[in-house]
């Protein structure tokens, strides 16, 4: 930005001198050269996954921006480790981020709800409804307004959270001692059932499964397992899930966001919405199609009566999170009321 500002100052001075020199021959307005705005955006996703979850929308933005702005897209850990993304964005090392609040260690109380918050959602459509119709957007805006340097822009839904493992999971007992790559809050919850959460760089996961450092992954649905190669190194897919949809967001450095002209802000918002929409059908269709037609992972299921223990424990977990702050309590209240309303609405919103 220092170079950009210097360029604008010099261009303005040159334009003024030119205007004075030409004034005696013809009255022409001074023209100030404009430099292209450039952003660096890093996503949580590796290259193969980013081809779906963000790259099409960024490509579209760069095309429609028509030379006024260009966003350079970087993949998981390419510029900075995922866990340091928030600070890097805050200090201006990068301009924008696509990730969940939990993974980037966002310093807000509601960061625990980013990623996979246990059993808060059943379907991917629950996420945009909760944010846009049930008040979560306003709570997220409130939380990030208290943090200097970063602006939260938008949340959307990704895939549900299942286990894919080397050994079959047919009971809760089978989970005990399994070393699993997952998200921070999901790992905190799953540890109650003997799971050992492991944090590694995204690009290292496939090799970690092959070498035995990991027994499995609880980071995605089956669509991602096939897309990123995890279905090639694991053997089984557990049809039970701990969440119906991952909650991910877009963030920007506040100064960079404020500097954008309004029409480019609106264009970026439209491209975020385009990305949210694409994921709705890409994941929804993929989750069903690959269960039925996929040939790499054998499906296993923990019986409903046993899995009910996990769902019941999630409600206790909600109470603990609600006790951590008044704002968390407001989020939990909305999640409870929303899920209660969906149960009462019945089919197709909920199948009891």
Coordinates of N, CA and C in Angstrom, one line a residue, residues 116 122 159-165 175 180-183 190 216-223 225 230 236-245 287 291 297 299-301 307:
X116 N -17.3 -27.1 12.9 CA -18.3 -28.0 13.2 C -18.7 -27.9 14.7
X122 N -28.5 -29.7 11.0 CA -28.8 -31.0 10.4 C -28.5 -31.0 8.9
X159 N -19.9 -29.0 4.0 CA -20.4 -30.3 4.1 C -20.6 -30.8 5.5
X160 N -21.3 -31.9 5.7 CA -21.4 -32.4 7.1 C -20.1 -33.1 7.6
X161 N -20.0 -33.4 8.9 CA -18.8 -33.9 9.5 C -19.0 -35.4 9.7
X162 N -18.3 -36.2 9.0 CA -18.3 -37.7 9.2 C -16.9 -38.2 9.5
X163 N -16.8 -39.4 9.9 CA -15.5 -40.1 10.0 C -15.2 -40.9 8.8
X164 N -13.9 -40.8 8.3 CA -13.4 -41.8 7.3 C -12.2 -42.3 7.9
X165 N -12.1 -43.7 8.0 CA -11.0 -44.3 8.8 C -10.4 -45.5 8.1
X175 N -14.4 -46.0 18.6 CA -13.8 -44.7 18.5 C -12.6 -44.5 19.4
X180 N -7.3 -38.8 15.3 CA -8.2 -38.3 14.2 C -7.9 -36.8 14.0
X181 N -7.7 -36.5 12.7 CA -7.6 -35.1 12.3 C -8.9 -34.5 12.3
X182 N -9.1 -33.4 13.0 CA -10.4 -32.7 13.1 C -10.2 -31.2 13.5
X183 N -11.3 -30.5 13.7 CA -11.3 -29.1 14.0 C -11.2 -29.0 15.5
X190 N -15.3 -34.5 20.7 CA -15.1 -35.9 20.4 C -14.2 -36.6 21.4
X216 N -7.6 -41.8 11.2 CA -8.7 -41.4 10.4 C -8.9 -39.9 10.5
X217 N -10.0 -39.5 9.9 CA -10.2 -38.0 9.7 C -11.7 -37.8 10.0
X218 N -12.0 -36.7 10.8 CA -13.3 -36.2 11.0 C -13.3 -34.8 10.6
X219 N -13.2 -34.5 9.4 CA -13.0 -33.1 8.9 C -14.0 -32.8 7.7
X220 N -14.8 -33.7 7.3 CA -15.5 -33.5 6.1 C -16.6 -34.5 5.9
X221 N -17.3 -34.4 4.8 CA -18.2 -35.4 4.3 C -17.5 -36.3 3.2
X222 N -18.2 -37.1 2.6 CA -17.6 -38.0 1.6 C -17.2 -37.3 0.3
X223 N -17.8 -36.2 0.0 CA -17.5 -35.5 -1.2 C -16.0 -35.0 -1.2
X225 N -13.7 -36.4 0.8 CA -12.9 -37.5 0.9 C -12.4 -38.0 -0.5
X230 N -8.4 -38.4 0.2 CA -8.5 -39.2 1.4 C -9.2 -40.5 1.3
X236 N -13.0 -46.9 5.2 CA -14.4 -46.9 5.7 C -14.9 -45.5 5.9
X237 N -16.2 -45.4 5.8 CA -16.9 -44.1 5.9 C -18.1 -44.3 6.9
X238 N -18.1 -43.6 8.0 CA -19.2 -43.7 9.0 C -20.3 -42.8 8.6
X239 N -21.5 -43.4 8.5 CA -22.7 -42.6 8.0 C -23.2 -41.6 9.1
X240 N -22.9 -41.9 10.4 CA -23.3 -41.0 11.4 C -22.5 -39.8 11.4
X241 N -23.0 -38.6 11.6 CA -22.2 -37.4 11.6 C -22.5 -36.6 12.9
X242 N -21.5 -35.7 13.2 CA -21.7 -34.9 14.4 C -22.1 -33.5 14.1
X243 N -22.3 -33.2 12.8 CA -22.8 -31.9 12.4 C -23.3 -32.0 11.0
X244 N -24.4 -31.3 10.7 CA -24.9 -31.3 9.4 C -24.3 -30.4 8.4
X245 N -23.5 -29.4 8.8 CA -22.8 -28.5 7.9 C -21.7 -27.7 8.6
X287 N -22.6 -35.8 -1.6 CA -22.8 -36.7 -0.4 C -23.6 -37.9 -0.7
X291 N -22.1 -42.0 -1.8 CA -22.5 -43.1 -0.9 C -23.1 -44.2 -1.8
X297 N -14.9 -46.4 -0.5 CA -15.1 -46.4 0.9 C -16.3 -47.3 1.2
X299 N -19.3 -48.3 3.7 CA -20.1 -47.6 4.6 C -20.4 -48.4 5.9
X300 N -20.2 -47.8 7.1 CA -20.6 -48.4 8.3 C -21.5 -47.4 9.1
X301 N -22.2 -48.0 10.1 CA -23.1 -47.2 10.9 C -23.2 -47.6 12.3
X307 N -25.9 -44.1 19.1 CA -25.6 -42.7 18.7 C -26.3 -41.7 19.4

